[in-house]
Amino acid sequence: MIRGIVVVNNLGGIFLRSEYEKKRSAVDTNPLSMYVMQHLWNKIVKVVPLWIAPNLLTFVGFLMILWNYLLLCFYDWGYTASGIGYQHIPNWVWISAALGNFLAYALDSIDGKHARITQSSSPLGELFDHGLDSWTASIFPMSIFSIFGCNSGDSALAATTMYSVTCIVLFTFMLSHWEKYNTGVLFLPWAYDISQMSMSVLYILTAVVGVDTFHKPLVFNFYMTHVLITFLVGCSLLISVPQTVHNIFRGYNQKTLLKPSLYEGLLPLLSPSLLCFLLSIWVAYSPCGILEKQPRLFLWMLGVTFSNVTCRVIISQMTNTRCEVFHWMLFPLILLVGAAVSGLLGQVEEITFIAFTLLTTAAHVHYGVCVGRFVQGKQLSKHLNIYVFSIRKRYAD
């Protein structure tokens, strides 16, 4: 109940802030997006029926990504199906993943355009869009990892590599919203369009040539797996991070940053940094080797928790309010990691981890439901005069 009240109070600043719409600002400078993809999206959005709500497009795209992931979980729970001697994932699954990934990419790209066409743009749409994006940011790499496998030969990925790559991808996503928290402008990362197109192509390639291709050495015992992971990390570290640093320094030199001090500006990065630090300690010192035992579930827990942390940051930057210092999920995690690495959990470490993951997922879904309930509440409906998944107004004008 207390958590729900916090959600409502925090969200109230978004919707009751009359000047919010005027302050919304996003900049897309990616050549691939500007000169190629935007032309495609402009054509696609014209065929979307005007009675469909933009939030429905966003949510359907999220469900496509989630369905792809669950399908891969069914065929490859332990990231072993691509290994030598294991039954591989059927080719139709990779084709489905490619189609679902591209359609979700398209829906995520046209939902804002559709909102402007139907004159249904609202702060709810931005929160809904970016909130779901914060969850899919972890699902994307977790799905791709099924191509390479885990700990099944020289060409496969180590579980620690999968964990590190996921952390890098999540922090890249967080940096965009940290950037807006400080500058008031969301600079869309260049790596997004590149990575989305690359993933769709990679799924199709896997369906055509098979996963065995990725387990054959190229030169100097260097595998295609290493090339693709290097490309993925490179897009994050060499494209997105320098772009963010440049924009922050430009805002500093022009004295346009919104936060008065370095501490206030760095505040949104504190909780996600502590989250990754705690989980890294657990990975390094787990008596039962929790990451190797449950790689998929551990990465899922990382992604869900990171998404919940990011959603709070998104709300703070949307309302121009101070970001919370410590996310509440970190407190039970501190106790859990301490008990695990000290050996207090003993043989129940894995069971306790599974229980914590389920509770974390339930808490994150509950948070989203609380947002939805507040949206459906009388206070907000009178102010925005909208439904979540319908273009129809609540009340006649």
mmCIF file of C-alpha atoms in Angstrom:
data_model
loop_
_atom_site.group_PDB
_atom_site.id
_atom_site.type_symbol
_atom_site.label_atom_id
_atom_site.label_comp_id
_atom_site.label_asym_id
_atom_site.label_seq_id
_atom_site.Cartn_x
_atom_site.Cartn_y
_atom_site.Cartn_z
ATOM 1 C CA MET A 1 0.000 0.000 0.000
ATOM 2 C CA ILE A 2 2.813 2.403 0.884
ATOM 3 C CA ARG A 3 4.577 1.591 -2.373
ATOM 4 C CA GLY A 4 1.389 2.305 -4.322
ATOM 5 C CA ILE A 5 1.002 5.672 -2.588
ATOM 6 C CA VAL A 6 4.560 6.570 -3.502
ATOM 7 C CA VAL A 7 3.845 5.691 -7.120
ATOM 8 C CA VAL A 8 0.732 7.837 -7.204
ATOM 9 C CA ASN A 9 2.362 10.812 -5.566
ATOM 10 C CA ASN A 10 5.390 10.601 -7.814
ATOM 11 C CA LEU A 11 3.323 10.245 -10.964
ATOM 12 C CA GLY A 12 1.104 13.124 -10.031
ATOM 13 C CA GLY A 13 3.917 15.505 -10.825
ATOM 14 C CA ILE A 14 3.950 14.289 -14.417
ATOM 15 C CA PHE A 15 0.361 14.734 -15.338
ATOM 16 C CA LEU A 16 -0.547 17.787 -13.290
ATOM 17 C CA ARG A 17 2.419 19.787 -14.531
ATOM 18 C CA SER A 18 0.770 22.027 -17.126
ATOM 19 C CA GLU A 19 3.954 22.992 -18.879
ATOM 20 C CA TYR A 20 5.098 19.388 -19.331
ATOM 21 C CA GLU A 21 4.192 19.045 -22.994
ATOM 22 C CA LYS A 22 6.063 22.208 -23.883
ATOM 23 C CA LYS A 23 9.211 20.896 -22.245
ATOM 24 C CA ARG A 24 9.286 17.529 -23.979
ATOM 25 C CA SER A 25 12.333 17.348 -26.190
ATOM 26 C CA ALA A 26 14.074 14.568 -28.089
ATOM 27 C CA VAL A 27 16.832 14.724 -30.683
ATOM 28 C CA ASP A 28 17.649 12.022 -33.232
ATOM 29 C CA THR A 29 20.924 12.542 -35.110
ATOM 30 C CA ASN A 30 21.547 8.947 -36.174
ATOM 31 C CA PRO A 31 22.163 8.875 -39.970
ATOM 32 C CA LEU A 32 20.650 5.377 -40.277
ATOM 33 C CA SER A 33 17.488 6.585 -38.582
ATOM 34 C CA MET A 34 17.283 9.981 -40.299
ATOM 35 C CA TYR A 35 18.023 8.962 -43.882
ATOM 36 C CA VAL A 36 16.752 5.373 -44.042
ATOM 37 C CA MET A 37 14.483 4.129 -41.290
ATOM 38 C CA GLN A 38 12.399 7.280 -40.778
ATOM 39 C CA HIS A 39 11.235 7.132 -44.398
ATOM 40 C CA LEU A 40 10.078 3.556 -43.823
ATOM 41 C CA TRP A 41 8.326 4.413 -40.546
ATOM 42 C CA ASN A 42 6.539 7.361 -42.184
ATOM 43 C CA LYS A 43 5.049 4.992 -44.742
ATOM 44 C CA ILE A 44 4.114 2.302 -42.211
ATOM 45 C CA VAL A 45 2.383 4.680 -39.801
ATOM 46 C CA LYS A 46 -0.007 5.746 -42.571
ATOM 47 C CA VAL A 47 -1.581 2.279 -42.677
ATOM 48 C CA VAL A 48 -2.238 2.113 -38.920
ATOM 49 C CA PRO A 49 -5.977 2.581 -38.232
ATOM 50 C CA LEU A 50 -6.683 5.852 -36.453
ATOM 51 C CA TRP A 51 -8.792 4.113 -33.793
ATOM 52 C CA ILE A 52 -5.768 2.202 -32.432
ATOM 53 C CA ALA A 53 -4.201 3.774 -29.342
ATOM 54 C CA PRO A 54 -0.448 4.514 -29.492
ATOM 55 C CA ASN A 55 0.050 2.766 -26.138
ATOM 56 C CA LEU A 56 -1.447 -0.373 -27.662
ATOM 57 C CA LEU A 57 1.218 -0.316 -30.383
ATOM 58 C CA THR A 58 3.897 0.041 -27.709
ATOM 59 C CA PHE A 59 2.513 -2.805 -25.622
ATOM 60 C CA VAL A 60 2.076 -5.179 -28.569
ATOM 61 C CA GLY A 61 5.708 -4.559 -29.519
ATOM 62 C CA PHE A 62 6.789 -5.413 -25.981
ATOM 63 C CA LEU A 63 4.723 -8.610 -26.037
ATOM 64 C CA MET A 64 6.436 -9.646 -29.285
ATOM 65 C CA ILE A 65 9.860 -9.287 -27.693
ATOM 66 C CA LEU A 66 8.696 -11.141 -24.592
ATOM 67 C CA TRP A 67 7.179 -13.931 -26.694
ATOM 68 C CA ASN A 68 10.450 -14.391 -28.594
ATOM 69 C CA TYR A 69 12.316 -14.626 -25.307
ATOM 70 C CA LEU A 70 9.883 -17.128 -23.770
ATOM 71 C CA LEU A 71 10.061 -19.245 -26.918
ATOM 72 C CA LEU A 72 13.850 -19.355 -26.646
ATOM 73 C CA CYS A 73 13.535 -20.173 -22.939
ATOM 74 C CA PHE A 74 11.381 -23.176 -23.828
ATOM 75 C CA TYR A 75 13.910 -24.587 -26.286
ATOM 76 C CA ASP A 76 17.079 -23.440 -24.539
ATOM 77 C CA TRP A 77 16.653 -22.725 -20.825
ATOM 78 C CA GLY A 78 20.296 -23.321 -19.908
ATOM 79 C CA TYR A 79 21.900 -21.691 -22.979
ATOM 80 C CA THR A 80 23.174 -25.092 -24.112
ATOM 81 C CA ALA A 81 21.095 -25.811 -27.236
ATOM 82 C CA SER A 82 23.657 -24.282 -29.607
ATOM 83 C CA GLY A 83 26.472 -26.383 -28.159
ATOM 84 C CA ILE A 84 28.009 -29.357 -29.924
ATOM 85 C CA GLY A 85 26.118 -32.549 -29.153
ATOM 86 C CA TYR A 86 22.903 -30.808 -28.103
ATOM 87 C CA GLN A 87 19.625 -30.638 -30.002
ATOM 88 C CA HIS A 88 19.572 -27.235 -31.667
ATOM 89 C CA ILE A 89 16.741 -24.740 -31.625
ATOM 90 C CA PRO A 90 14.448 -25.226 -34.677
ATOM 91 C CA ASN A 91 15.057 -22.836 -37.563
ATOM 92 C CA TRP A 92 11.481 -21.566 -37.473
ATOM 93 C CA VAL A 93 12.145 -20.151 -34.002
ATOM 94 C CA TRP A 94 14.949 -17.968 -35.385
ATOM 95 C CA ILE A 95 12.713 -16.793 -38.231
ATOM 96 C CA SER A 96 10.008 -15.987 -35.696
ATOM 97 C CA ALA A 97 12.564 -14.118 -33.589
ATOM 98 C CA ALA A 98 13.720 -12.069 -36.593
ATOM 99 C CA LEU A 99 10.180 -11.173 -37.597
ATOM 100 C CA GLY A 100 9.098 -10.402 -34.038
ATOM 101 C CA ASN A 101 12.184 -8.314 -33.349
ATOM 102 C CA PHE A 102 11.740 -6.193 -36.476
ATOM 103 C CA LEU A 103 8.001 -5.718 -35.963
ATOM 104 C CA ALA A 104 8.590 -4.670 -32.356
ATOM 105 C CA TYR A 105 11.275 -2.255 -33.576
ATOM 106 C CA ALA A 106 8.794 -0.832 -36.084
ATOM 107 C CA LEU A 107 5.998 -0.454 -33.527
ATOM 108 C CA ASP A 108 8.356 1.231 -31.078
ATOM 109 C CA SER A 109 9.383 3.646 -33.823
ATOM 110 C CA ILE A 110 5.896 4.590 -35.013
ATOM 111 C CA ASP A 111 3.982 4.827 -31.720
ATOM 112 C CA GLY A 112 5.020 8.444 -31.195
ATOM 113 C CA LYS A 113 4.228 9.344 -34.810
ATOM 114 C CA HIS A 114 0.812 7.724 -34.475
ATOM 115 C CA ALA A 115 0.178 9.658 -31.259
ATOM 116 C CA ARG A 116 0.867 12.941 -33.036
ATOM 117 C CA ILE A 117 -1.341 11.986 -35.991
ATOM 118 C CA THR A 118 -4.250 11.105 -33.703
ATOM 119 C CA GLN A 119 -3.509 14.075 -31.423
ATOM 120 C CA SER A 120 -3.286 11.714 -28.460
ATOM 121 C CA SER A 121 0.246 12.523 -27.288
ATOM 122 C CA SER A 122 0.494 12.548 -23.508
ATOM 123 C CA PRO A 123 3.123 12.170 -20.784
ATOM 124 C CA LEU A 124 1.595 8.761 -20.128
ATOM 125 C CA GLY A 125 2.726 7.658 -23.589
ATOM 126 C CA GLU A 126 6.322 8.647 -22.908
ATOM 127 C CA LEU A 127 6.334 6.873 -19.555
ATOM 128 C CA PHE A 128 4.720 3.775 -21.050
ATOM 129 C CA ASP A 129 7.153 3.701 -23.976
ATOM 130 C CA HIS A 130 10.383 4.253 -22.068
ATOM 131 C CA GLY A 131 9.286 2.116 -19.129
ATOM 132 C CA LEU A 132 8.779 -0.927 -21.352
ATOM 133 C CA ASP A 133 11.992 -0.117 -23.231
ATOM 134 C CA SER A 134 13.886 -0.330 -19.934
ATOM 135 C CA TRP A 135 12.703 -3.931 -19.594
ATOM 136 C CA THR A 136 13.350 -5.004 -23.183
ATOM 137 C CA ALA A 137 16.884 -3.583 -22.949
ATOM 138 C CA SER A 138 17.855 -6.718 -21.003
ATOM 139 C CA ILE A 139 15.659 -9.129 -22.972
ATOM 140 C CA PHE A 140 17.454 -8.320 -26.242
ATOM 141 C CA PRO A 141 20.909 -9.621 -25.205
ATOM 142 C CA MET A 142 19.393 -12.515 -23.235
ATOM 143 C CA SER A 143 17.711 -13.679 -26.443
ATOM 144 C CA ILE A 144 20.806 -13.233 -28.606
ATOM 145 C CA PHE A 145 22.883 -15.341 -26.191
ATOM 146 C CA SER A 146 20.938 -18.441 -27.261
ATOM 147 C CA ILE A 147 22.762 -18.274 -30.596
ATOM 148 C CA PHE A 148 26.177 -18.561 -28.965
ATOM 149 C CA GLY A 149 25.556 -20.812 -25.970
ATOM 150 C CA CYS A 150 27.109 -20.742 -22.535
ATOM 151 C CA ASN A 151 30.204 -22.630 -21.345
ATOM 152 C CA SER A 152 29.991 -25.189 -24.159
ATOM 153 C CA GLY A 153 33.386 -24.934 -25.826
ATOM 154 C CA ASP A 154 35.897 -22.327 -26.983
ATOM 155 C CA SER A 155 33.369 -20.630 -29.246
ATOM 156 C CA ALA A 156 30.680 -20.263 -26.574
ATOM 157 C CA LEU A 157 30.329 -17.405 -24.139
ATOM 158 C CA ALA A 158 31.280 -17.682 -20.505
ATOM 159 C CA ALA A 159 28.451 -16.947 -18.103
ATOM 160 C CA THR A 160 30.462 -14.033 -16.722
ATOM 161 C CA THR A 161 30.794 -12.600 -20.246
ATOM 162 C CA MET A 162 27.037 -12.775 -20.710
ATOM 163 C CA TYR A 163 26.566 -11.002 -17.395
ATOM 164 C CA SER A 164 29.102 -8.291 -18.269
ATOM 165 C CA VAL A 165 27.598 -7.667 -21.705
ATOM 166 C CA THR A 166 24.108 -7.367 -20.216
ATOM 167 C CA CYS A 167 25.364 -4.835 -17.666
ATOM 168 C CA ILE A 168 26.981 -2.774 -20.434
ATOM 169 C CA VAL A 169 23.791 -2.781 -22.522
ATOM 170 C CA LEU A 170 21.679 -1.754 -19.532
ATOM 171 C CA PHE A 171 24.012 1.074 -18.556
ATOM 172 C CA THR A 172 23.988 2.315 -22.138
ATOM 173 C CA PHE A 173 20.213 2.557 -21.929
ATOM 174 C CA MET A 174 20.383 4.257 -18.548
ATOM 175 C CA LEU A 175 22.873 6.843 -19.834
ATOM 176 C CA SER A 176 20.305 8.226 -22.283
ATOM 177 C CA HIS A 177 17.856 8.953 -19.479
ATOM 178 C CA TRP A 178 20.596 10.156 -17.146
ATOM 179 C CA GLU A 179 21.529 12.531 -19.950
ATOM 180 C CA LYS A 180 17.966 13.838 -20.156
ATOM 181 C CA TYR A 181 17.830 14.098 -16.350
ATOM 182 C CA ASN A 182 20.703 16.585 -16.592
ATOM 183 C CA THR A 183 20.075 18.318 -19.919
ATOM 184 C CA GLY A 184 16.295 18.132 -20.335
ATOM 185 C CA VAL A 185 16.788 16.638 -23.806
ATOM 186 C CA LEU A 186 16.617 12.963 -24.760
ATOM 187 C CA PHE A 187 19.366 12.363 -27.317
ATOM 188 C CA LEU A 188 18.376 9.104 -28.980
ATOM 189 C CA PRO A 189 21.415 6.774 -28.975
ATOM 190 C CA TRP A 190 22.933 5.875 -32.321
ATOM 191 C CA ALA A 191 23.477 2.293 -31.193
ATOM 192 C CA TYR A 192 19.737 1.603 -30.985
ATOM 193 C CA ASP A 193 18.903 1.475 -34.704
ATOM 194 C CA ILE A 194 22.175 -0.267 -35.517
ATOM 195 C CA SER A 195 21.623 -2.950 -32.881
ATOM 196 C CA GLN A 196 17.974 -3.546 -33.827
ATOM 197 C CA MET A 197 18.773 -4.070 -37.497
ATOM 198 C CA SER A 198 21.802 -6.201 -36.617
ATOM 199 C CA MET A 199 19.755 -8.479 -34.348
ATOM 200 C CA SER A 200 17.097 -9.063 -36.985
ATOM 201 C CA VAL A 201 19.741 -9.887 -39.591
ATOM 202 C CA LEU A 202 21.568 -12.151 -37.131
ATOM 203 C CA TYR A 203 18.426 -14.160 -36.410
ATOM 204 C CA ILE A 204 17.785 -14.647 -40.137
ATOM 205 C CA LEU A 205 21.424 -15.609 -40.709
ATOM 206 C CA THR A 206 21.201 -18.166 -37.918
ATOM 207 C CA ALA A 207 18.091 -19.698 -39.495
ATOM 208 C CA VAL A 208 19.844 -19.939 -42.886
ATOM 209 C CA VAL A 209 23.337 -21.171 -41.963
ATOM 210 C CA GLY A 210 22.660 -22.742 -38.557
ATOM 211 C CA VAL A 211 24.280 -22.148 -35.173
ATOM 212 C CA ASP A 212 27.192 -24.443 -36.041
ATOM 213 C CA THR A 213 28.606 -21.661 -38.225
ATOM 214 C CA PHE A 214 29.267 -19.557 -35.146
ATOM 215 C CA HIS A 215 31.295 -22.358 -33.581
ATOM 216 C CA LYS A 216 33.852 -22.571 -36.390
ATOM 217 C CA PRO A 217 37.123 -20.640 -35.972
ATOM 218 C CA LEU A 218 37.850 -17.821 -38.400
ATOM 219 C CA VAL A 219 41.537 -16.898 -38.023
ATOM 220 C CA PHE A 220 43.970 -17.223 -35.116
ATOM 221 C CA ASN A 221 41.406 -19.333 -33.231
ATOM 222 C CA PHE A 222 39.064 -16.330 -33.241
ATOM 223 C CA TYR A 223 35.376 -17.194 -33.543
ATOM 224 C CA MET A 224 32.410 -15.390 -35.060
ATOM 225 C CA THR A 225 30.972 -15.275 -31.538
ATOM 226 C CA HIS A 226 33.842 -13.059 -30.432
ATOM 227 C CA VAL A 227 33.363 -10.768 -33.432
ATOM 228 C CA LEU A 228 29.653 -10.283 -32.779
ATOM 229 C CA ILE A 229 30.043 -9.696 -29.042
ATOM 230 C CA THR A 230 32.859 -7.229 -29.717
ATOM 231 C CA PHE A 231 30.561 -5.443 -32.170
ATOM 232 C CA LEU A 232 27.739 -5.347 -29.612
ATOM 233 C CA VAL A 233 29.938 -3.959 -26.853
ATOM 234 C CA GLY A 234 31.627 -1.588 -29.294
ATOM 235 C CA CYS A 235 28.285 -0.067 -30.320
ATOM 236 C CA SER A 236 27.607 0.680 -26.668
ATOM 237 C CA LEU A 237 31.004 1.898 -25.522
ATOM 238 C CA LEU A 238 32.338 3.552 -28.674
ATOM 239 C CA ILE A 239 29.135 5.125 -30.025
ATOM 240 C CA SER A 240 26.621 5.756 -27.246
ATOM 241 C CA VAL A 241 28.929 6.629 -24.342
ATOM 242 C CA PRO A 242 31.024 9.260 -26.197
ATOM 243 C CA GLN A 243 27.790 10.816 -27.493
ATOM 244 C CA THR A 244 26.448 11.118 -23.943
ATOM 245 C CA VAL A 245 29.695 12.531 -22.559
ATOM 246 C CA HIS A 246 29.829 15.088 -25.378
ATOM 247 C CA ASN A 247 26.274 16.273 -24.751
ATOM 248 C CA ILE A 248 26.818 16.545 -20.999
ATOM 249 C CA PHE A 249 30.001 18.584 -21.436
ATOM 250 C CA ARG A 250 28.305 20.800 -23.993
ATOM 251 C CA GLY A 251 25.516 21.477 -21.517
ATOM 252 C CA TYR A 252 28.090 22.219 -18.830
ATOM 253 C CA ASN A 253 29.993 24.672 -21.024
ATOM 254 C CA GLN A 254 26.763 26.378 -22.099
ATOM 255 C CA LYS A 255 25.538 26.397 -18.472
ATOM 256 C CA THR A 256 22.277 24.716 -19.447
ATOM 257 C CA LEU A 257 22.483 21.701 -17.115
ATOM 258 C CA LEU A 258 19.440 21.331 -14.879
ATOM 259 C CA LYS A 259 21.211 20.082 -11.748
ATOM 260 C CA PRO A 260 23.118 22.470 -9.473
ATOM 261 C CA SER A 261 25.976 20.168 -8.451
ATOM 262 C CA LEU A 262 27.999 17.153 -9.549
ATOM 263 C CA TYR A 263 26.425 15.048 -6.794
ATOM 264 C CA GLU A 264 22.885 15.866 -7.885
ATOM 265 C CA GLY A 265 23.783 15.195 -11.498
ATOM 266 C CA LEU A 266 25.288 11.780 -10.743
ATOM 267 C CA LEU A 267 22.502 10.719 -8.367
ATOM 268 C CA PRO A 268 20.554 8.607 -10.925
ATOM 269 C CA LEU A 269 23.646 6.453 -11.502
ATOM 270 C CA LEU A 270 24.072 5.546 -7.837
ATOM 271 C CA SER A 271 21.398 2.842 -7.512
ATOM 272 C CA PRO A 272 22.167 1.047 -10.812
ATOM 273 C CA SER A 273 25.895 1.132 -10.020
ATOM 274 C CA LEU A 274 25.274 -0.323 -6.570
ATOM 275 C CA LEU A 275 22.988 -2.953 -8.087
ATOM 276 C CA CYS A 276 25.668 -4.160 -10.502
ATOM 277 C CA PHE A 277 28.313 -4.007 -7.756
ATOM 278 C CA LEU A 278 26.237 -6.195 -5.429
ATOM 279 C CA LEU A 279 25.436 -8.719 -8.147
ATOM 280 C CA SER A 280 29.088 -8.807 -9.233
ATOM 281 C CA ILE A 281 30.093 -9.625 -5.654
ATOM 282 C CA TRP A 282 27.535 -12.424 -5.647
ATOM 283 C CA VAL A 283 28.802 -13.765 -8.975
ATOM 284 C CA ALA A 284 32.423 -13.701 -7.830
ATOM 285 C CA TYR A 285 31.979 -15.227 -4.364
ATOM 286 C CA SER A 286 28.865 -17.383 -4.614
ATOM 287 C CA PRO A 287 29.606 -20.711 -2.880
ATOM 288 C CA CYS A 288 27.338 -22.611 -5.286
ATOM 289 C CA GLY A 289 28.310 -20.664 -8.424
ATOM 290 C CA ILE A 290 24.864 -19.164 -8.807
ATOM 291 C CA LEU A 291 25.491 -17.570 -12.222
ATOM 292 C CA GLU A 292 26.750 -20.822 -13.754
ATOM 293 C CA LYS A 293 23.849 -22.759 -12.238
ATOM 294 C CA GLN A 294 21.113 -20.344 -13.273
ATOM 295 C CA PRO A 295 22.505 -18.039 -15.997
ATOM 296 C CA ARG A 296 19.169 -17.232 -17.609
ATOM 297 C CA LEU A 297 17.354 -16.601 -14.333
ATOM 298 C CA PHE A 298 20.211 -14.508 -12.941
ATOM 299 C CA LEU A 299 20.255 -12.267 -16.011
ATOM 300 C CA TRP A 300 16.461 -12.005 -15.825
ATOM 301 C CA MET A 301 16.676 -10.849 -12.210
ATOM 302 C CA LEU A 302 19.329 -8.299 -13.190
ATOM 303 C CA GLY A 303 17.160 -6.979 -16.016
ATOM 304 C CA VAL A 304 13.947 -6.737 -13.994
ATOM 305 C CA THR A 305 15.608 -4.975 -11.070
ATOM 306 C CA PHE A 306 17.488 -2.615 -13.371
ATOM 307 C CA SER A 307 14.247 -1.822 -15.205
ATOM 308 C CA ASN A 308 12.496 -0.902 -11.966
ATOM 309 C CA VAL A 309 15.381 1.351 -10.979
ATOM 310 C CA THR A 310 15.366 2.963 -14.423
ATOM 311 C CA CYS A 311 11.612 3.599 -14.325
ATOM 312 C CA ARG A 312 12.073 5.694 -11.175
ATOM 313 C CA VAL A 313 14.784 7.697 -12.929
ATOM 314 C CA ILE A 314 12.507 8.194 -15.951
ATOM 315 C CA ILE A 315 9.762 9.531 -13.694
ATOM 316 C CA SER A 316 12.234 11.868 -11.994
ATOM 317 C CA GLN A 317 13.499 13.305 -15.276
ATOM 318 C CA MET A 318 9.952 13.649 -16.638
ATOM 319 C CA THR A 319 8.780 15.562 -13.571
ATOM 320 C CA ASN A 320 12.075 17.400 -13.055
ATOM 321 C CA THR A 321 12.151 16.117 -9.470
ATOM 322 C CA ARG A 322 15.078 14.858 -7.423
ATOM 323 C CA CYS A 323 16.006 11.244 -8.036
ATOM 324 C CA GLU A 324 15.883 8.933 -5.023
ATOM 325 C CA VAL A 325 19.269 8.105 -3.528
ATOM 326 C CA PHE A 326 18.751 4.376 -2.943
ATOM 327 C CA HIS A 327 16.174 2.196 -4.620
ATOM 328 C CA TRP A 328 14.197 0.142 -2.100
ATOM 329 C CA MET A 329 14.998 -3.172 -3.848
ATOM 330 C CA LEU A 330 18.659 -2.734 -2.968
ATOM 331 C CA PHE A 331 18.078 -3.188 0.761
ATOM 332 C CA PRO A 332 16.850 -6.823 0.615
ATOM 333 C CA LEU A 333 19.467 -7.495 -2.067
ATOM 334 C CA ILE A 334 22.240 -6.326 0.264
ATOM 335 C CA LEU A 335 21.022 -8.765 2.921
ATOM 336 C CA LEU A 336 20.683 -11.580 0.397
ATOM 337 C CA VAL A 337 24.139 -11.111 -1.123
ATOM 338 C CA GLY A 338 25.710 -10.831 2.327
ATOM 339 C CA ALA A 339 24.041 -14.040 3.476
ATOM 340 C CA ALA A 340 24.967 -15.849 0.257
ATOM 341 C CA VAL A 341 28.667 -14.991 0.022
ATOM 342 C CA SER A 342 29.212 -15.536 3.760
ATOM 343 C CA GLY A 343 27.861 -19.061 3.475
ATOM 344 C CA LEU A 344 24.885 -18.487 5.769
ATOM 345 C CA LEU A 345 22.452 -19.682 3.117
ATOM 346 C CA GLY A 346 24.361 -22.886 2.550
ATOM 347 C CA GLN A 347 22.473 -25.323 0.351
ATOM 348 C CA VAL A 348 19.397 -23.108 0.132
ATOM 349 C CA GLU A 349 21.236 -20.350 -1.765
ATOM 350 C CA GLU A 350 19.794 -21.372 -5.126
ATOM 351 C CA ILE A 351 16.254 -21.756 -3.776
ATOM 352 C CA THR A 352 16.492 -18.394 -2.015
ATOM 353 C CA PHE A 353 17.745 -16.795 -5.224
ATOM 354 C CA ILE A 354 14.813 -18.217 -7.205
ATOM 355 C CA ALA A 355 12.364 -16.941 -4.587
ATOM 356 C CA PHE A 356 13.965 -13.488 -4.656
ATOM 357 C CA THR A 357 13.781 -13.411 -8.463
ATOM 358 C CA LEU A 358 10.085 -14.285 -8.410
ATOM 359 C CA LEU A 359 9.371 -11.634 -5.777
ATOM 360 C CA THR A 360 11.368 -9.031 -7.701
ATOM 361 C CA THR A 361 9.457 -9.793 -10.896
ATOM 362 C CA ALA A 362 6.135 -9.644 -9.044
ATOM 363 C CA ALA A 363 7.109 -6.308 -7.468
ATOM 364 C CA HIS A 364 8.030 -4.879 -10.868
ATOM 365 C CA VAL A 365 4.757 -6.014 -12.434
ATOM 366 C CA HIS A 366 2.891 -4.632 -9.408
ATOM 367 C CA TYR A 367 4.620 -1.310 -9.951
ATOM 368 C CA GLY A 368 3.376 -1.251 -13.531
ATOM 369 C CA VAL A 369 -0.136 -2.162 -12.399
ATOM 370 C CA CYS A 370 -0.041 0.662 -9.852
ATOM 371 C CA VAL A 371 0.828 3.049 -12.669
ATOM 372 C CA GLY A 372 -2.070 1.666 -14.702
ATOM 373 C CA ARG A 373 -4.490 1.978 -11.813
ATOM 374 C CA PHE A 374 -3.462 5.571 -11.251
ATOM 375 C CA VAL A 375 -3.973 6.239 -14.942
ATOM 376 C CA GLN A 376 -7.499 4.826 -14.699
ATOM 377 C CA GLY A 377 -8.211 6.803 -11.518
ATOM 378 C CA LYS A 378 -10.585 9.748 -11.463
ATOM 379 C CA GLN A 379 -7.959 12.399 -10.748
ATOM 380 C CA LEU A 380 -5.891 11.598 -13.809
ATOM 381 C CA SER A 381 -8.799 10.808 -16.116
ATOM 382 C CA LYS A 382 -10.271 14.248 -15.447
ATOM 383 C CA HIS A 383 -6.938 15.877 -16.220
ATOM 384 C CA LEU A 384 -5.941 13.912 -19.344
ATOM 385 C CA ASN A 385 -9.396 12.659 -20.369
ATOM 386 C CA ILE A 386 -7.937 9.398 -21.724
ATOM 387 C CA TYR A 387 -7.874 5.620 -21.448
ATOM 388 C CA VAL A 388 -4.625 3.656 -21.503
ATOM 389 C CA PHE A 389 -5.339 1.369 -24.470
ATOM 390 C CA SER A 390 -8.059 3.281 -26.263
ATOM 391 C CA ILE A 391 -8.037 6.393 -28.414
ATOM 392 C CA ARG A 392 -11.556 7.204 -27.213
ATOM 393 C CA LYS A 393 -11.924 10.099 -24.786
ATOM 394 C CA ARG A 394 -13.398 9.379 -21.374
ATOM 395 C CA TYR A 395 -15.758 12.315 -21.532
ATOM 396 C CA ALA A 396 -17.256 14.206 -24.421
ATOM 397 C CA ASP A 397 -15.670 17.579 -25.056
#
